[in-house]
């Protein structure tokens, strides 16, 4: 019992990130992501702003986090997250800032704060830490919510505004509750890196996970990403209960015009290429195929760079910079996909 508590505490501490790269191995691996479990169904619901407030949990071990990323001008990409952890009766907050230039890390900061100095709202999206951090969301229309994001750390500062372009949604997965608040947003503001200031604009994404408990760590892991055409945003994920079973999720947003979730039985997420990295064979190239009613999706996802971190050998996390190409066809109209974005692969277990 004590060992299980320690183990769960360790894996709850980190759903995080950091760096490395190898050429792909084009051969078979068990991670093919093609045999979804027949009883899984992801059902989306509309969101309101309060869905992005702090939820907390009644269990002894849980984590909850807000995640932001952005593809920005001048070759910069950004990932920012706020994680709230509760282990036994102790709580703390970890803030992570990762800035990349053409996929190569230039800022990697992680700060830990005692929870009693962190202001967390249970009525609206608001997290505040003295003069270090301010994350705040406002708005009534779920397709145009706006967020301001400020963070000041040792070697970098950011001030960014996210304005929603698509309607958010939420659902329950085998890994906990998941709300994609901003499937696609316009982003503007500035980065300060080693005392140099960069004005940036771009396209961003924001989601929120809660009720993530020890049960989540019983899964093999998950893979997640998103991509955009001119009018549509495709958010996809594959929860992996084991290395040979999967629960695929795919939701299509139309800019300022709602969303639709594709049934899991109509989604195929296939790993087409692999790379041996950090002692593991990891997926390197993906193929997503989905067909439902008048919707046809065919996307190839190729990895450009990957950023890696392991914690005590218990959790392995890879953040991908990827090139997405393909098409989405809805109601007889086809739009091309050709863009760069961010994806992730997290692995809880060795088997």
mmCIF file of C-alpha atoms in Angstrom:
data_model
loop_
_atom_site.group_PDB
_atom_site.id
_atom_site.type_symbol
_atom_site.label_atom_id
_atom_site.label_comp_id
_atom_site.label_asym_id
_atom_site.label_seq_id
_atom_site.Cartn_x
_atom_site.Cartn_y
_atom_site.Cartn_z
ATOM 1 C CA UNK A 1 0.000 0.000 0.000
ATOM 2 C CA UNK A 2 2.811 2.434 0.894
ATOM 3 C CA UNK A 3 4.695 1.509 -2.302
ATOM 4 C CA UNK A 4 1.582 2.135 -4.406
ATOM 5 C CA UNK A 5 1.131 5.520 -2.760
ATOM 6 C CA UNK A 6 4.733 6.510 -3.462
ATOM 7 C CA UNK A 7 4.495 5.280 -7.054
ATOM 8 C CA UNK A 8 1.262 7.147 -7.677
ATOM 9 C CA UNK A 9 2.730 10.275 -6.110
ATOM 10 C CA UNK A 10 5.715 10.141 -8.450
ATOM 11 C CA UNK A 11 3.717 9.735 -11.639
ATOM 12 C CA UNK A 12 1.242 12.415 -10.571
ATOM 13 C CA UNK A 13 4.121 14.843 -10.235
ATOM 14 C CA UNK A 14 4.953 15.032 -13.924
ATOM 15 C CA UNK A 15 3.069 15.227 -17.228
ATOM 16 C CA UNK A 16 5.783 17.448 -18.655
ATOM 17 C CA UNK A 17 8.622 17.952 -21.366
ATOM 18 C CA UNK A 18 12.533 18.482 -22.819
ATOM 19 C CA UNK A 19 15.124 17.436 -25.996
ATOM 20 C CA UNK A 20 16.725 15.001 -28.695
ATOM 21 C CA UNK A 21 16.442 13.650 -32.318
ATOM 22 C CA UNK A 22 17.151 10.640 -34.585
ATOM 23 C CA UNK A 23 16.153 9.543 -38.088
ATOM 24 C CA UNK A 24 12.969 7.469 -38.332
ATOM 25 C CA UNK A 25 12.966 3.671 -38.375
ATOM 26 C CA UNK A 26 10.622 2.591 -41.181
ATOM 27 C CA UNK A 27 9.642 -0.815 -39.839
ATOM 28 C CA UNK A 28 6.923 -2.531 -37.855
ATOM 29 C CA UNK A 29 6.390 -1.733 -34.191
ATOM 30 C CA UNK A 30 3.617 -2.905 -31.838
ATOM 31 C CA UNK A 31 2.395 0.713 -31.559
ATOM 32 C CA UNK A 32 0.075 0.739 -34.546
ATOM 33 C CA UNK A 33 -2.916 2.518 -32.953
ATOM 34 C CA UNK A 34 -5.525 0.720 -35.030
ATOM 35 C CA UNK A 35 -7.605 -1.563 -32.784
ATOM 36 C CA UNK A 36 -9.989 0.705 -30.880
ATOM 37 C CA UNK A 37 -12.050 -0.763 -28.078
ATOM 38 C CA UNK A 38 -15.672 -1.170 -29.210
ATOM 39 C CA UNK A 39 -17.257 0.123 -26.001
ATOM 40 C CA UNK A 40 -15.544 3.547 -26.010
ATOM 41 C CA UNK A 41 -17.539 6.615 -27.021
ATOM 42 C CA UNK A 42 -16.418 10.226 -26.693
ATOM 43 C CA UNK A 43 -19.430 12.524 -26.508
ATOM 44 C CA UNK A 44 -18.801 16.257 -26.768
ATOM 45 C CA UNK A 45 -20.773 18.897 -24.908
ATOM 46 C CA UNK A 46 -20.876 22.683 -25.187
ATOM 47 C CA UNK A 47 -18.710 24.668 -22.796
ATOM 48 C CA UNK A 48 -19.177 27.812 -20.777
ATOM 49 C CA UNK A 49 -16.391 29.996 -19.410
ATOM 50 C CA UNK A 50 -16.696 28.488 -15.920
ATOM 51 C CA UNK A 51 -15.690 25.062 -17.309
ATOM 52 C CA UNK A 52 -12.162 26.470 -17.451
ATOM 53 C CA UNK A 53 -12.133 27.412 -13.751
ATOM 54 C CA UNK A 54 -10.289 25.332 -11.153
ATOM 55 C CA UNK A 55 -12.233 22.121 -10.405
ATOM 56 C CA UNK A 56 -10.182 20.361 -7.746
ATOM 57 C CA UNK A 57 -11.018 16.827 -6.626
ATOM 58 C CA UNK A 58 -12.104 14.878 -3.568
ATOM 59 C CA UNK A 59 -9.479 12.160 -4.077
ATOM 60 C CA UNK A 60 -6.103 12.204 -2.288
ATOM 61 C CA UNK A 61 -3.976 12.100 -5.451
ATOM 62 C CA UNK A 62 -4.945 14.223 -8.433
ATOM 63 C CA UNK A 63 -3.557 16.649 -10.950
ATOM 64 C CA UNK A 64 -5.261 19.352 -12.998
ATOM 65 C CA UNK A 65 -3.742 21.577 -15.631
ATOM 66 C CA UNK A 66 -4.235 24.390 -18.127
ATOM 67 C CA UNK A 67 -2.271 24.023 -21.372
ATOM 68 C CA UNK A 68 -1.497 26.654 -24.030
ATOM 69 C CA UNK A 69 0.599 26.485 -27.175
ATOM 70 C CA UNK A 70 1.165 28.717 -30.190
ATOM 71 C CA UNK A 71 2.824 28.766 -33.615
ATOM 72 C CA UNK A 72 4.281 32.265 -33.818
ATOM 73 C CA UNK A 73 6.064 34.556 -36.246
ATOM 74 C CA UNK A 74 9.875 34.762 -36.510
ATOM 75 C CA UNK A 75 10.124 30.974 -36.246
ATOM 76 C CA UNK A 76 9.029 30.760 -32.594
ATOM 77 C CA UNK A 77 6.693 28.216 -31.038
ATOM 78 C CA UNK A 78 5.582 28.192 -27.430
ATOM 79 C CA UNK A 79 4.166 25.764 -24.897
ATOM 80 C CA UNK A 80 2.955 26.982 -21.510
ATOM 81 C CA UNK A 81 1.177 25.049 -18.763
ATOM 82 C CA UNK A 82 0.026 25.422 -15.173
ATOM 83 C CA UNK A 83 -0.241 22.154 -13.197
ATOM 84 C CA UNK A 84 -1.960 21.845 -9.828
ATOM 85 C CA UNK A 85 -0.907 18.732 -7.880
ATOM 86 C CA UNK A 86 -2.376 17.222 -4.753
ATOM 87 C CA UNK A 87 -0.401 14.407 -3.118
ATOM 88 C CA UNK A 88 -1.796 13.114 0.172
ATOM 89 C CA UNK A 89 -2.709 16.387 1.932
ATOM 90 C CA UNK A 90 -0.013 18.520 0.298
ATOM 91 C CA UNK A 91 -0.569 20.691 -2.748
ATOM 92 C CA UNK A 92 1.713 22.653 -5.037
ATOM 93 C CA UNK A 93 1.681 24.287 -8.459
ATOM 94 C CA UNK A 94 4.214 23.748 -11.264
ATOM 95 C CA UNK A 95 4.467 26.306 -14.074
ATOM 96 C CA UNK A 96 6.206 25.268 -17.294
ATOM 97 C CA UNK A 97 7.387 27.564 -20.089
ATOM 98 C CA UNK A 98 9.032 26.138 -23.210
ATOM 99 C CA UNK A 99 9.950 28.357 -26.168
ATOM 100 C CA UNK A 100 11.384 26.925 -29.386
ATOM 101 C CA UNK A 101 13.035 28.536 -32.396
ATOM 102 C CA UNK A 102 12.428 26.435 -35.500
ATOM 103 C CA UNK A 103 11.735 23.482 -33.205
ATOM 104 C CA UNK A 104 14.921 23.827 -31.134
ATOM 105 C CA UNK A 105 14.501 24.688 -27.406
ATOM 106 C CA UNK A 106 15.713 28.178 -26.463
ATOM 107 C CA UNK A 107 13.825 28.513 -23.144
ATOM 108 C CA UNK A 108 12.930 25.645 -20.804
ATOM 109 C CA UNK A 109 11.754 26.847 -17.410
ATOM 110 C CA UNK A 110 9.884 25.022 -14.658
ATOM 111 C CA UNK A 111 8.977 26.733 -11.384
ATOM 112 C CA UNK A 112 7.353 25.155 -8.329
ATOM 113 C CA UNK A 113 5.137 27.202 -5.966
ATOM 114 C CA UNK A 114 3.386 26.271 -2.706
ATOM 115 C CA UNK A 115 -0.328 26.207 -3.338
ATOM 116 C CA UNK A 116 -1.093 28.678 -0.548
ATOM 117 C CA UNK A 117 0.445 31.582 -2.525
ATOM 118 C CA UNK A 118 -1.497 30.732 -5.711
ATOM 119 C CA UNK A 119 -4.880 32.357 -6.311
ATOM 120 C CA UNK A 120 -7.143 29.812 -8.031
ATOM 121 C CA UNK A 121 -10.699 30.734 -8.960
ATOM 122 C CA UNK A 122 -13.489 28.141 -8.932
ATOM 123 C CA UNK A 123 -15.888 30.439 -10.783
ATOM 124 C CA UNK A 124 -13.827 31.637 -13.785
ATOM 125 C CA UNK A 125 -10.499 30.895 -15.497
ATOM 126 C CA UNK A 126 -8.098 32.834 -13.296
ATOM 127 C CA UNK A 127 -4.716 31.832 -11.872
ATOM 128 C CA UNK A 128 -2.520 34.445 -10.213
ATOM 129 C CA UNK A 129 0.863 34.274 -8.450
ATOM 130 C CA UNK A 130 2.062 37.610 -7.077
ATOM 131 C CA UNK A 131 4.056 39.434 -9.795
ATOM 132 C CA UNK A 132 5.029 36.199 -11.567
ATOM 133 C CA UNK A 133 1.926 34.833 -13.254
ATOM 134 C CA UNK A 134 -1.469 35.962 -14.431
ATOM 135 C CA UNK A 135 -3.784 33.794 -16.550
ATOM 136 C CA UNK A 136 -7.300 35.109 -17.061
ATOM 137 C CA UNK A 137 -10.150 34.213 -19.416
ATOM 138 C CA UNK A 138 -13.184 36.366 -20.245
ATOM 139 C CA UNK A 139 -16.204 36.337 -22.544
ATOM 140 C CA UNK A 140 -19.686 34.902 -22.952
ATOM 141 C CA UNK A 141 -19.599 33.560 -26.516
ATOM 142 C CA UNK A 142 -17.866 30.129 -26.478
ATOM 143 C CA UNK A 143 -16.599 30.727 -30.032
ATOM 144 C CA UNK A 144 -14.735 33.942 -29.164
ATOM 145 C CA UNK A 145 -13.459 33.691 -25.589
ATOM 146 C CA UNK A 146 -10.344 35.739 -24.876
ATOM 147 C CA UNK A 147 -7.394 35.048 -22.581
ATOM 148 C CA UNK A 148 -4.470 37.095 -21.334
ATOM 149 C CA UNK A 149 -1.347 35.223 -20.348
ATOM 150 C CA UNK A 150 1.560 36.786 -18.462
ATOM 151 C CA UNK A 151 4.509 34.953 -16.984
ATOM 152 C CA UNK A 152 7.863 36.203 -15.749
ATOM 153 C CA UNK A 153 10.666 33.758 -14.973
ATOM 154 C CA UNK A 154 14.449 33.730 -14.797
ATOM 155 C CA UNK A 155 15.462 33.935 -18.467
ATOM 156 C CA UNK A 156 12.190 34.823 -20.171
ATOM 157 C CA UNK A 157 8.880 36.639 -19.935
ATOM 158 C CA UNK A 158 5.740 36.351 -22.029
ATOM 159 C CA UNK A 159 2.677 38.508 -22.489
ATOM 160 C CA UNK A 160 0.165 37.045 -24.938
ATOM 161 C CA UNK A 161 -3.494 37.543 -25.803
ATOM 162 C CA UNK A 162 -5.503 34.606 -27.179
ATOM 163 C CA UNK A 163 -8.787 35.381 -28.967
ATOM 164 C CA UNK A 164 -10.937 32.385 -29.872
ATOM 165 C CA UNK A 165 -11.807 31.661 -33.508
ATOM 166 C CA UNK A 166 -13.660 28.395 -32.897
ATOM 167 C CA UNK A 167 -16.209 27.094 -30.392
ATOM 168 C CA UNK A 168 -14.869 25.087 -27.466
ATOM 169 C CA UNK A 169 -16.149 21.695 -26.325
ATOM 170 C CA UNK A 170 -15.658 19.176 -23.525
ATOM 171 C CA UNK A 171 -15.974 15.460 -22.819
ATOM 172 C CA UNK A 172 -14.863 12.593 -20.589
ATOM 173 C CA UNK A 173 -12.015 10.313 -21.686
ATOM 174 C CA UNK A 174 -10.422 7.227 -20.081
ATOM 175 C CA UNK A 175 -7.721 9.671 -18.869
ATOM 176 C CA UNK A 176 -10.119 12.114 -17.138
ATOM 177 C CA UNK A 177 -12.117 15.219 -18.065
ATOM 178 C CA UNK A 178 -10.936 17.180 -21.094
ATOM 179 C CA UNK A 179 -12.170 20.601 -22.231
ATOM 180 C CA UNK A 180 -10.723 22.094 -25.418
ATOM 181 C CA UNK A 181 -11.528 25.712 -24.667
ATOM 182 C CA UNK A 182 -9.789 27.259 -27.687
ATOM 183 C CA UNK A 183 -9.373 24.739 -30.517
ATOM 184 C CA UNK A 184 -8.026 27.625 -32.607
ATOM 185 C CA UNK A 185 -7.225 31.171 -31.511
ATOM 186 C CA UNK A 186 -5.415 34.202 -32.856
ATOM 187 C CA UNK A 187 -2.424 35.114 -30.688
ATOM 188 C CA UNK A 188 -0.556 38.396 -30.319
ATOM 189 C CA UNK A 189 1.880 39.865 -27.817
ATOM 190 C CA UNK A 190 5.559 39.630 -27.012
ATOM 191 C CA UNK A 191 8.286 37.305 -25.786
ATOM 192 C CA UNK A 192 11.348 38.442 -23.852
ATOM 193 C CA UNK A 193 14.232 35.985 -24.177
ATOM 194 C CA UNK A 194 17.559 36.804 -22.481
ATOM 195 C CA UNK A 195 16.625 40.516 -22.393
ATOM 196 C CA UNK A 196 15.673 40.644 -26.107
ATOM 197 C CA UNK A 197 12.051 41.491 -26.893
ATOM 198 C CA UNK A 198 10.154 39.936 -29.833
ATOM 199 C CA UNK A 199 6.732 41.098 -31.001
ATOM 200 C CA UNK A 200 4.832 38.052 -32.249
ATOM 201 C CA UNK A 201 1.527 37.009 -33.771
ATOM 202 C CA UNK A 202 0.251 33.582 -34.665
ATOM 203 C CA UNK A 203 -2.251 30.782 -34.103
ATOM 204 C CA UNK A 204 -2.769 29.165 -30.720
ATOM 205 C CA UNK A 205 -4.592 26.440 -28.815
ATOM 206 C CA UNK A 206 -5.756 26.027 -25.197
ATOM 207 C CA UNK A 207 -7.205 23.099 -23.268
ATOM 208 C CA UNK A 208 -7.863 22.089 -19.649
ATOM 209 C CA UNK A 209 -7.688 18.652 -17.998
ATOM 210 C CA UNK A 210 -9.015 17.698 -14.568
ATOM 211 C CA UNK A 211 -10.003 14.601 -12.572
ATOM 212 C CA UNK A 212 -6.683 13.101 -13.641
ATOM 213 C CA UNK A 213 -5.974 10.506 -10.933
ATOM 214 C CA UNK A 214 -3.947 7.349 -10.336
ATOM 215 C CA UNK A 215 -6.383 5.527 -12.657
ATOM 216 C CA UNK A 216 -4.991 7.537 -15.578
ATOM 217 C CA UNK A 217 -1.563 6.017 -14.968
ATOM 218 C CA UNK A 218 -3.004 2.545 -15.479
ATOM 219 C CA UNK A 219 -3.194 3.340 -19.209
ATOM 220 C CA UNK A 220 -0.199 2.699 -21.466
ATOM 221 C CA UNK A 221 -0.296 6.384 -22.489
ATOM 222 C CA UNK A 222 -1.748 8.683 -25.120
ATOM 223 C CA UNK A 223 -0.918 10.618 -28.237
ATOM 224 C CA UNK A 224 -2.494 13.943 -29.165
ATOM 225 C CA UNK A 225 -2.335 16.713 -31.752
ATOM 226 C CA UNK A 226 -4.259 19.142 -33.931
ATOM 227 C CA UNK A 227 -4.102 20.734 -37.368
ATOM 228 C CA UNK A 228 -5.841 23.436 -39.407
ATOM 229 C CA UNK A 229 -7.066 23.952 -42.943
ATOM 230 C CA UNK A 230 -8.383 27.301 -44.112
ATOM 231 C CA UNK A 231 -11.827 26.886 -42.500
ATOM 232 C CA UNK A 232 -11.500 23.834 -40.235
ATOM 233 C CA UNK A 233 -9.588 22.760 -37.134
ATOM 234 C CA UNK A 234 -9.094 19.064 -36.402
ATOM 235 C CA UNK A 235 -8.253 18.054 -32.822
ATOM 236 C CA UNK A 236 -7.340 14.408 -32.356
ATOM 237 C CA UNK A 237 -6.167 12.124 -29.599
ATOM 238 C CA UNK A 238 -5.638 8.436 -28.992
ATOM 239 C CA UNK A 239 -5.895 7.137 -25.423
ATOM 240 C CA UNK A 240 -3.946 3.857 -25.210
ATOM 241 C CA UNK A 241 -5.216 1.486 -22.490
ATOM 242 C CA UNK A 242 -2.505 -0.960 -23.673
ATOM 243 C CA UNK A 243 0.101 -0.842 -26.454
ATOM 244 C CA UNK A 244 -2.242 -2.767 -28.780
ATOM 245 C CA UNK A 245 -5.618 -1.151 -27.895
ATOM 246 C CA UNK A 246 -6.726 2.425 -28.429
ATOM 247 C CA UNK A 247 -9.605 4.826 -27.879
ATOM 248 C CA UNK A 248 -9.396 7.382 -30.712
ATOM 249 C CA UNK A 249 -10.975 10.837 -30.527
ATOM 250 C CA UNK A 250 -11.387 13.328 -33.362
ATOM 251 C CA UNK A 251 -13.392 16.575 -33.340
ATOM 252 C CA UNK A 252 -13.792 18.931 -36.299
ATOM 253 C CA UNK A 253 -14.428 22.642 -35.710
ATOM 254 C CA UNK A 254 -15.495 25.080 -38.391
ATOM 255 C CA UNK A 255 -14.335 28.617 -37.748
ATOM 256 C CA UNK A 256 -17.171 30.517 -35.985
ATOM 257 C CA UNK A 257 -19.598 27.725 -36.938
ATOM 258 C CA UNK A 258 -19.741 24.905 -34.374
ATOM 259 C CA UNK A 259 -18.139 21.466 -34.205
ATOM 260 C CA UNK A 260 -18.810 17.758 -34.717
ATOM 261 C CA UNK A 261 -17.210 14.733 -33.057
ATOM 262 C CA UNK A 262 -16.499 11.668 -35.196
ATOM 263 C CA UNK A 263 -17.470 8.266 -33.723
ATOM 264 C CA UNK A 264 -14.429 6.286 -32.603
ATOM 265 C CA UNK A 265 -15.291 3.392 -34.919
ATOM 266 C CA UNK A 266 -14.896 5.779 -37.887
ATOM 267 C CA UNK A 267 -11.391 6.972 -36.891
ATOM 268 C CA UNK A 268 -8.092 5.294 -37.757
ATOM 269 C CA UNK A 269 -4.871 6.714 -36.297
ATOM 270 C CA UNK A 270 -1.978 4.694 -37.698
ATOM 271 C CA UNK A 271 1.724 4.959 -36.905
ATOM 272 C CA UNK A 272 3.500 4.627 -40.279
ATOM 273 C CA UNK A 273 7.091 5.238 -39.205
ATOM 274 C CA UNK A 274 9.107 4.828 -36.020
ATOM 275 C CA UNK A 275 12.304 6.105 -34.412
ATOM 276 C CA UNK A 276 14.454 4.626 -31.671
ATOM 277 C CA UNK A 277 14.890 7.423 -29.142
ATOM 278 C CA UNK A 278 15.807 7.572 -25.472
ATOM 279 C CA UNK A 279 15.759 3.776 -25.234
ATOM 280 C CA UNK A 280 12.292 3.413 -26.789
ATOM 281 C CA UNK A 281 10.772 2.926 -30.211
ATOM 282 C CA UNK A 282 8.395 5.856 -30.601
ATOM 283 C CA UNK A 283 5.969 6.726 -33.417
ATOM 284 C CA UNK A 284 7.498 9.207 -35.865
ATOM 285 C CA UNK A 285 5.002 9.410 -38.741
ATOM 286 C CA UNK A 286 1.232 9.198 -38.429
ATOM 287 C CA UNK A 287 -1.633 8.701 -40.817
ATOM 288 C CA UNK A 288 -5.131 9.795 -39.780
ATOM 289 C CA UNK A 289 -8.126 8.558 -41.737
ATOM 290 C CA UNK A 290 -11.728 9.358 -40.773
ATOM 291 C CA UNK A 291 -15.042 9.129 -42.601
ATOM 292 C CA UNK A 292 -18.436 10.043 -41.193
ATOM 293 C CA UNK A 293 -21.556 11.173 -43.071
ATOM 294 C CA UNK A 294 -20.247 13.763 -45.573
ATOM 295 C CA UNK A 295 -16.882 14.228 -43.810
ATOM 296 C CA UNK A 296 -13.669 12.691 -45.221
ATOM 297 C CA UNK A 297 -10.281 13.289 -43.559
ATOM 298 C CA UNK A 298 -6.896 12.081 -44.807
ATOM 299 C CA UNK A 299 -3.826 13.526 -43.048
ATOM 300 C CA UNK A 300 -0.142 12.567 -42.875
ATOM 301 C CA UNK A 301 1.838 13.886 -39.913
ATOM 302 C CA UNK A 302 5.646 13.919 -40.174
ATOM 303 C CA UNK A 303 7.906 14.717 -37.230
ATOM 304 C CA UNK A 304 10.442 17.534 -37.622
ATOM 305 C CA UNK A 305 11.905 17.644 -34.082
ATOM 306 C CA UNK A 306 11.081 16.093 -30.724
ATOM 307 C CA UNK A 307 11.679 17.253 -27.150
ATOM 308 C CA UNK A 308 11.970 14.594 -24.415
ATOM 309 C CA UNK A 309 12.018 14.206 -20.625
ATOM 310 C CA UNK A 310 11.797 11.280 -18.225
ATOM 311 C CA UNK A 311 11.101 11.408 -14.488
ATOM 312 C CA UNK A 312 12.557 8.624 -12.311
ATOM 313 C CA UNK A 313 12.048 6.275 -15.251
ATOM 314 C CA UNK A 314 8.294 6.221 -14.578
ATOM 315 C CA UNK A 315 6.923 8.591 -17.193
ATOM 316 C CA UNK A 316 8.254 9.339 -20.653
ATOM 317 C CA UNK A 317 7.004 12.387 -22.561
ATOM 318 C CA UNK A 318 7.834 13.488 -26.104
ATOM 319 C CA UNK A 319 6.705 16.846 -27.527
ATOM 320 C CA UNK A 320 6.721 16.828 -31.317
ATOM 321 C CA UNK A 321 7.035 19.635 -33.822
ATOM 322 C CA UNK A 322 5.229 18.200 -36.845
ATOM 323 C CA UNK A 323 4.378 18.935 -40.471
ATOM 324 C CA UNK A 324 0.756 18.093 -41.312
ATOM 325 C CA UNK A 325 -0.316 17.536 -44.941
ATOM 326 C CA UNK A 326 -3.481 16.163 -46.480
ATOM 327 C CA UNK A 327 -7.088 17.217 -46.888
ATOM 328 C CA UNK A 328 -10.502 17.485 -45.302
ATOM 329 C CA UNK A 329 -13.639 17.182 -47.430
ATOM 330 C CA UNK A 330 -17.038 18.261 -46.093
ATOM 331 C CA UNK A 331 -20.266 18.443 -48.099
ATOM 332 C CA UNK A 332 -18.319 17.934 -51.328
ATOM 333 C CA UNK A 333 -15.861 20.799 -50.710
ATOM 334 C CA UNK A 334 -12.199 19.886 -50.180
ATOM 335 C CA UNK A 335 -9.657 21.991 -48.285
ATOM 336 C CA UNK A 336 -5.936 21.274 -48.292
ATOM 337 C CA UNK A 337 -3.921 20.905 -45.094
ATOM 338 C CA UNK A 338 -0.290 22.000 -45.152
ATOM 339 C CA UNK A 339 0.966 23.465 -41.876
ATOM 340 C CA UNK A 340 3.291 23.010 -38.918
ATOM 341 C CA UNK A 341 1.990 22.291 -35.434
ATOM 342 C CA UNK A 342 2.690 20.641 -32.054
ATOM 343 C CA UNK A 343 1.777 17.107 -30.929
ATOM 344 C CA UNK A 344 2.696 14.913 -27.946
ATOM 345 C CA UNK A 345 3.205 11.302 -26.926
ATOM 346 C CA UNK A 346 3.142 10.329 -23.244
ATOM 347 C CA UNK A 347 3.941 6.848 -22.015
ATOM 348 C CA UNK A 348 3.141 5.760 -18.448
ATOM 349 C CA UNK A 349 4.125 2.110 -18.609
ATOM 350 C CA UNK A 350 6.992 0.003 -19.963
ATOM 351 C CA UNK A 351 4.653 -2.622 -21.464
#
